[in-house]
Coordinates of C-alpha atoms in Angstrom, one line a residue:
Chain A
M25 CA 67.8 149.2 17.2
Q26 CA 65.4 147.5 19.6
I27 CA 66.0 144.0 21.0
S28 CA 62.9 141.9 21.4
Y29 CA 62.5 138.6 23.2
R30 CA 58.7 138.5 22.6
N31 CA 58.5 135.6 20.2
T32 CA 60.6 133.1 22.0
H33 CA 60.2 129.8 23.9
Y34 CA 59.8 131.5 27.2
D35 CA 57.8 134.4 28.5
I36 CA 60.8 136.6 29.2
P37 CA 60.0 139.8 31.3
E38 CA 60.2 142.9 29.1
K39 CA 62.7 144.5 31.4
Y40 CA 65.3 142.4 29.7
D41 CA 64.3 143.7 26.2
E42 CA 64.4 147.2 27.5
A43 CA 67.8 147.1 29.3
H44 CA 69.5 145.2 26.5
S45 CA 68.0 147.6 23.9
R46 CA 69.4 150.6 25.9
F47 CA 72.9 149.0 25.8
W48 CA 72.5 148.2 22.1
Q49 CA 71.6 151.9 21.4
R50 CA 74.6 153.0 23.4
L51 CA 76.8 150.5 21.5
S52 CA 75.7 151.9 18.2
K53 CA 76.8 155.5 19.1
P54 CA 80.3 157.0 19.6
G55 CA 81.4 156.5 23.1
S56 CA 83.9 158.5 25.2
W57 CA 87.0 157.2 23.6
W58 CA 86.0 154.9 20.7
N59 CA 83.7 155.7 17.7
A60 CA 80.6 153.6 17.0
E61 CA 82.3 151.4 14.4
Q62 CA 85.2 150.6 16.8
R63 CA 82.7 149.9 19.6
I64 CA 80.8 147.5 17.5
D65 CA 84.0 145.9 16.4
I66 CA 84.9 145.4 20.0
A67 CA 81.6 143.6 20.5
R68 CA 82.3 141.5 17.4
E69 CA 85.7 140.5 18.8
V70 CA 84.0 139.4 22.1
R71 CA 82.1 136.8 20.1
N72 CA 85.1 136.0 18.0
A73 CA 87.2 135.3 21.0
N74 CA 85.1 132.2 21.7
S75 CA 86.6 130.5 18.6
C76 CA 90.1 132.1 18.7
T77 CA 92.8 129.5 18.6
T78 CA 95.3 131.8 20.2
C79 CA 92.8 132.2 23.1
E80 CA 92.8 128.4 23.5
L81 CA 96.6 128.4 23.6
V82 CA 96.7 131.2 26.2
K83 CA 94.2 129.3 28.4
K84 CA 96.2 126.1 28.2
A85 CA 99.6 127.7 28.7
L86 CA 101.2 127.6 32.1
S87 CA 101.7 131.3 31.8
P88 CA 99.6 133.5 29.5
N89 CA 102.9 135.4 28.6
A90 CA 104.3 132.2 27.1
V91 CA 102.1 132.7 24.0
D92 CA 103.1 135.4 21.5
T93 CA 100.9 134.3 18.6
P94 CA 98.6 137.2 17.5
H95 CA 94.9 136.7 18.2
K96 CA 92.6 135.8 15.3
S97 CA 90.8 139.0 14.3
V98 CA 87.5 139.6 12.5
S99 CA 87.7 143.4 12.6
A100 CA 89.6 146.4 11.6
L101 CA 90.8 147.0 15.2
D102 CA 94.5 147.3 16.1
P103 CA 96.0 143.9 17.2
L104 CA 96.6 145.4 20.7
V105 CA 92.9 146.2 21.1
V106 CA 92.0 142.7 19.8
E107 CA 94.4 141.2 22.4
V108 CA 92.8 143.2 25.2
V109 CA 89.3 142.2 24.2
H110 CA 90.1 138.6 23.8
R111 CA 92.1 138.4 27.1
I112 CA 89.3 140.0 29.1
T113 CA 86.7 137.8 27.4
R114 CA 88.5 134.5 27.7
D115 CA 91.3 134.7 30.3
Q116 CA 90.2 137.4 32.7
N117 CA 91.3 135.6 35.9
R118 CA 94.9 135.7 34.8
L119 CA 95.1 139.3 33.9
S120 CA 97.8 141.1 35.9
K121 CA 98.9 144.6 36.7
T122 CA 102.0 144.0 34.7
W123 CA 100.0 143.0 31.7
Y124 CA 97.8 146.1 32.1
E125 CA 100.8 148.4 32.3
S126 CA 102.2 146.7 29.2
V127 CA 99.0 147.5 27.4
L128 CA 99.4 151.2 28.3
A129 CA 103.1 151.1 27.3
R130 CA 102.1 149.8 23.9
G131 CA 99.8 152.8 23.3
L132 CA 96.3 152.3 24.7
S133 CA 95.2 155.0 27.1
D134 CA 93.7 154.1 30.5
A135 CA 90.3 155.5 29.5
Q136 CA 90.3 153.6 26.2
Y137 CA 91.0 150.5 28.2
V138 CA 88.1 151.1 30.7
E139 CA 85.7 151.6 27.8
I140 CA 86.8 148.3 26.3
V141 CA 86.3 146.6 29.7
G142 CA 82.7 148.0 29.9
T143 CA 81.8 147.0 26.4
V144 CA 83.3 143.5 26.8
A145 CA 81.6 142.9 30.1
A146 CA 78.2 144.0 28.9
M147 CA 78.5 141.9 25.7
V148 CA 79.5 138.8 27.7
S149 CA 76.5 139.3 30.0
I150 CA 73.9 139.8 27.3
D151 CA 75.3 136.9 25.2
S152 CA 75.4 134.6 28.2
F153 CA 71.8 135.4 29.0
C154 CA 70.8 134.5 25.4
L155 CA 72.9 131.3 25.5
A156 CA 71.3 130.3 28.8
L157 CA 67.8 130.6 27.3
A158 CA 68.6 129.1 23.9
L159 CA 68.1 132.4 22.2
P160 CA 70.1 133.4 19.1
A161 CA 72.7 136.0 19.7
N162 CA 71.3 139.5 19.0
A163 CA 72.4 141.0 15.7
L164 CA 74.9 143.8 16.3
P165 CA 73.6 147.3 15.6
K166 CA 74.5 149.6 12.7
P167 CA 77.0 152.3 13.7
V168 CA 76.0 155.9 14.1
S169 CA 78.6 158.3 12.7
G170 CA 80.3 160.8 15.0
E171 CA 83.4 161.3 17.1
P172 CA 84.0 160.1 20.7
T173 CA 83.4 162.8 23.3
Q174 CA 86.8 162.3 24.9
Y175 CA 85.1 163.1 28.2
R176 CA 87.3 162.4 31.3
P177 CA 85.9 163.2 34.8
T178 CA 88.1 165.8 36.5
T179 CA 87.8 164.0 39.9
A180 CA 89.2 160.7 38.6
C181 CA 92.6 160.0 40.1
E182 CA 95.1 157.2 40.7
S183 CA 93.9 154.6 43.2
E184 CA 94.7 151.2 44.7
A185 CA 93.0 149.8 41.6
W186 CA 95.1 149.4 38.4
V187 CA 92.9 152.1 36.7
P188 CA 92.2 155.6 37.9
L189 CA 88.7 156.1 39.3
I190 CA 86.5 158.6 41.0
P191 CA 86.8 158.5 44.8
A192 CA 83.6 157.5 46.6
D193 CA 82.8 161.0 47.9
E194 CA 83.9 162.9 44.8
N195 CA 81.2 162.0 42.3
I196 CA 80.1 165.6 41.8
N197 CA 78.4 167.6 39.1
A198 CA 77.9 165.4 36.0
E199 CA 78.9 162.3 37.9
S200 CA 76.5 162.9 40.9
D201 CA 74.1 160.3 39.5
L202 CA 76.6 157.5 39.6
W203 CA 76.1 156.6 43.2
P204 CA 74.9 158.2 46.5
K205 CA 77.8 160.4 47.5
G206 CA 80.2 158.5 49.7
K207 CA 78.2 155.3 49.6
T208 CA 79.5 152.9 47.0
G209 CA 82.0 150.0 46.5
Y210 CA 85.1 149.5 44.3
V211 CA 83.2 147.3 41.9
I212 CA 80.9 150.2 41.1
Q213 CA 83.7 152.8 41.0
A214 CA 85.9 150.5 38.9
M215 CA 84.9 151.9 35.5
S216 CA 84.2 155.5 36.7
L217 CA 86.9 156.9 34.5
V218 CA 84.3 156.4 31.8
P219 CA 81.1 157.4 33.7
D220 CA 78.7 156.0 31.0
E221 CA 80.2 152.5 31.8
V222 CA 79.0 152.9 35.4
R223 CA 75.6 153.9 34.1
T224 CA 75.4 150.8 32.0
L225 CA 76.6 148.7 34.9
S226 CA 73.8 150.0 37.1
D227 CA 71.2 149.6 34.4
L228 CA 72.1 146.0 33.6
S229 CA 72.6 145.0 37.2
A230 CA 69.2 146.3 38.2
T231 CA 67.6 144.1 35.5
H232 CA 69.7 141.0 35.9
Y233 CA 70.4 141.0 39.6
L234 CA 69.3 143.8 42.0
P235 CA 69.2 147.6 41.9
M236 CA 72.5 149.0 43.3
H237 CA 70.7 150.6 46.3
A238 CA 69.3 147.2 47.3
V239 CA 72.4 145.1 47.0
G240 CA 73.5 145.9 50.6
S241 CA 70.2 145.1 52.1
P242 CA 70.2 141.5 53.3
T243 CA 66.4 141.3 53.0
A244 CA 66.4 142.3 49.3
Q245 CA 64.9 139.4 47.3
G246 CA 64.3 138.4 43.7
E247 CA 60.9 138.0 42.3
F248 CA 61.1 134.2 42.0
L249 CA 64.4 133.4 43.8
D250 CA 65.1 134.1 47.5
R251 CA 68.3 136.0 48.4
Q252 CA 70.2 132.8 49.3
Q253 CA 69.4 131.3 45.9
I254 CA 70.4 134.5 44.1
E255 CA 73.7 134.7 46.0
L256 CA 74.4 131.0 45.4
V257 CA 74.1 131.5 41.6
A258 CA 76.2 134.6 41.8
S259 CA 78.9 133.0 44.0
R260 CA 79.0 129.8 42.0
V261 CA 79.6 131.8 38.8
S262 CA 82.3 133.8 40.5
A263 CA 84.0 130.7 41.9
L264 CA 84.0 128.9 38.6
N265 CA 85.6 132.0 37.1
Q266 CA 88.2 131.9 39.9
C267 CA 87.4 135.5 40.8
Y268 CA 89.2 136.9 43.9
Y269 CA 86.5 139.5 44.4
Chain B
M4 CA 75.6 138.2 54.9
S5 CA 72.0 137.9 53.8
S6 CA 71.8 134.5 55.5
L7 CA 73.1 135.8 58.8
A8 CA 70.6 138.6 58.7
L9 CA 67.8 136.2 58.1
E10 CA 69.1 133.9 60.8
K11 CA 69.4 131.1 58.3
E12 CA 72.6 129.1 58.4
V13 CA 73.8 127.9 55.0
N14 CA 76.7 125.6 54.1
L15 CA 79.1 127.6 52.0
K16 CA 80.9 124.5 50.7
V17 CA 78.3 124.3 48.0
I18 CA 79.7 127.5 46.4
L19 CA 83.0 125.7 45.8
E20 CA 81.7 122.2 45.2
G21 CA 78.6 123.1 43.3
S22 CA 76.2 120.5 42.0
S23 CA 78.6 117.7 42.9
T24 CA 78.6 118.4 46.6
T25 CA 77.5 115.8 49.0
E26 CA 76.9 118.5 51.6
N27 CA 73.4 119.8 52.5
S28 CA 73.6 123.5 51.5
R29 CA 70.4 124.4 53.4
I30 CA 69.4 126.4 50.3
D31 CA 66.3 125.2 48.5
N32 CA 67.2 123.6 45.1
S33 CA 70.8 124.5 45.4
K34 CA 72.0 121.6 43.3
L35 CA 69.7 122.5 40.4
L36 CA 70.7 126.2 40.5
S37 CA 74.4 125.3 40.8
A38 CA 74.2 122.9 37.9
F39 CA 72.5 125.6 35.7
A40 CA 75.2 128.1 36.7
E41 CA 78.0 125.6 35.9
A42 CA 76.6 124.9 32.5
I43 CA 76.3 128.6 31.6
V44 CA 79.9 129.3 32.6
G45 CA 81.0 126.2 30.7
C46 CA 79.1 127.4 27.6
D47 CA 78.0 123.8 27.1
I48 CA 74.8 123.9 25.0
G49 CA 73.7 120.4 25.8
E50 CA 74.4 120.8 29.6
I51 CA 72.6 124.1 29.5
E52 CA 69.5 122.5 28.0
D53 CA 69.5 119.6 30.4
T54 CA 70.0 121.8 33.5
R55 CA 67.6 124.4 32.3
N56 CA 64.8 121.8 31.8
A57 CA 65.5 120.3 35.2
L58 CA 65.3 123.7 36.8
V59 CA 62.0 124.5 35.0
A60 CA 60.5 121.2 36.0
V61 CA 61.1 121.9 39.7
M62 CA 61.1 125.7 40.1
G63 CA 59.2 126.9 37.0
I64 CA 60.1 129.1 34.0
P65 CA 60.2 132.5 35.9
A66 CA 62.7 131.2 38.4
M67 CA 64.8 129.7 35.7
I68 CA 64.9 133.0 33.8
E69 CA 65.8 134.9 37.0
A70 CA 68.7 132.4 37.6
A71 CA 69.8 133.0 34.0
G72 CA 69.8 136.7 34.6
V73 CA 71.8 136.5 37.8
A74 CA 74.4 134.0 36.3
S75 CA 74.9 136.2 33.2
N76 CA 75.2 139.3 35.4
F77 CA 78.1 137.8 37.3
Q78 CA 79.8 136.7 34.0
R79 CA 80.1 140.4 33.6
M80 CA 81.0 141.4 37.2
V81 CA 84.0 139.0 37.4
R82 CA 85.4 140.5 34.2
I83 CA 85.1 144.1 35.6
A84 CA 86.8 143.2 38.8
E85 CA 89.6 141.1 37.3
S86 CA 90.4 143.6 34.5
T87 CA 90.5 146.8 36.6
G88 CA 92.4 145.3 39.5
I89 CA 90.1 146.8 42.1
P90 CA 91.1 146.1 45.8
L91 CA 88.7 144.4 48.2
G92 CA 88.6 147.6 50.3
G93 CA 85.9 147.3 53.0
L94 CA 84.9 144.0 51.6
Q95 CA 88.1 142.4 53.0
E96 CA 87.1 142.9 56.6
F97 CA 83.4 142.5 56.0
S98 CA 83.8 139.1 54.3
S99 CA 86.9 137.7 56.0
D100 CA 85.1 134.8 57.7
V101 CA 83.5 133.7 54.4
R102 CA 86.7 134.3 52.5
N103 CA 88.7 132.1 54.9
E104 CA 86.1 129.3 54.8
L105 CA 86.1 129.3 51.0
N106 CA 89.8 130.0 50.7
L107 CA 89.0 132.7 48.2
D108 CA 92.3 134.5 48.8
K109 CA 94.1 131.8 46.9
F110 CA 92.7 133.4 43.7
L111 CA 94.1 136.8 44.7
K112 CA 97.5 135.2 45.5
Q113 CA 97.5 133.5 42.1
K114 CA 96.7 136.8 40.4
T115 CA 99.4 138.7 42.3
N116 CA 102.0 136.1 41.3
L117 CA 101.3 136.4 37.6

């Protein structure tokens, strides 16, 4: 399914159509740990979280743990998966290692969790872009049948992060394309337990922000914004989200 | 970092205070860009429209679209960082001055105490 922003109010560069279409195609297919129907349901729950009354209660509560009402669901996903999707979408700055460990204890695998993170993050980004430009949200794709690959990179291991990840200098063989060996940062490695999530991260970042190889270069610019303006917008969004990173 | 490399001093308070700041950020159109970013994070359709139109009037449509792209990119990045619990790593030392000035470590402390 192709996404097109051609007949819209603004002359949006085609790079956005292309990158968003690539993610939509990925979304429509089985991933590493979820089948296509489940992946699209995760996307559906991202949108549903915005009107979830339990999410509102969680956000207003002094502690997110004080609310034990199930999240309102519009999918066939297990309530635990719905909780994970909604919390990452709506209350991400109050996620904790204790909560993550409770999610694993309740039956989700670390790799299933990482694939959810990648899907939620991409959906939030694409939907935010549409919201910003007064575009309707893109219709979700139709699922392609098939089973998840259950691919887990052999070099992924426990780390200082909550989730296992591939060490900076061990992205070998099938993962050699993820970053230049030894030259990366935790934010790139974060989802490397599911390598396709890193590939989507790189693809969307290159379109929306800067190519990964250019981020570290202080002279890298946007086409219409200078670097200070770009970093101002990025930092302001991070600060409003109360992000420690 | 980029500002230092370009030998341009900017006022970092605008990152925390945004469009309401009374400070001079020394970044062109910083209030308009901040206001647009704030509206996007707030998901307020009316505010988004107002700030988008204001930005277009001064900087033009291509710059507004680029700002929308960056803002929506970081709506994603914050969720990746927050939900995987990645450490700062080399970023800690590299950004310590900026982190201190903006008191960013308070967010890390809040998260650790949950």
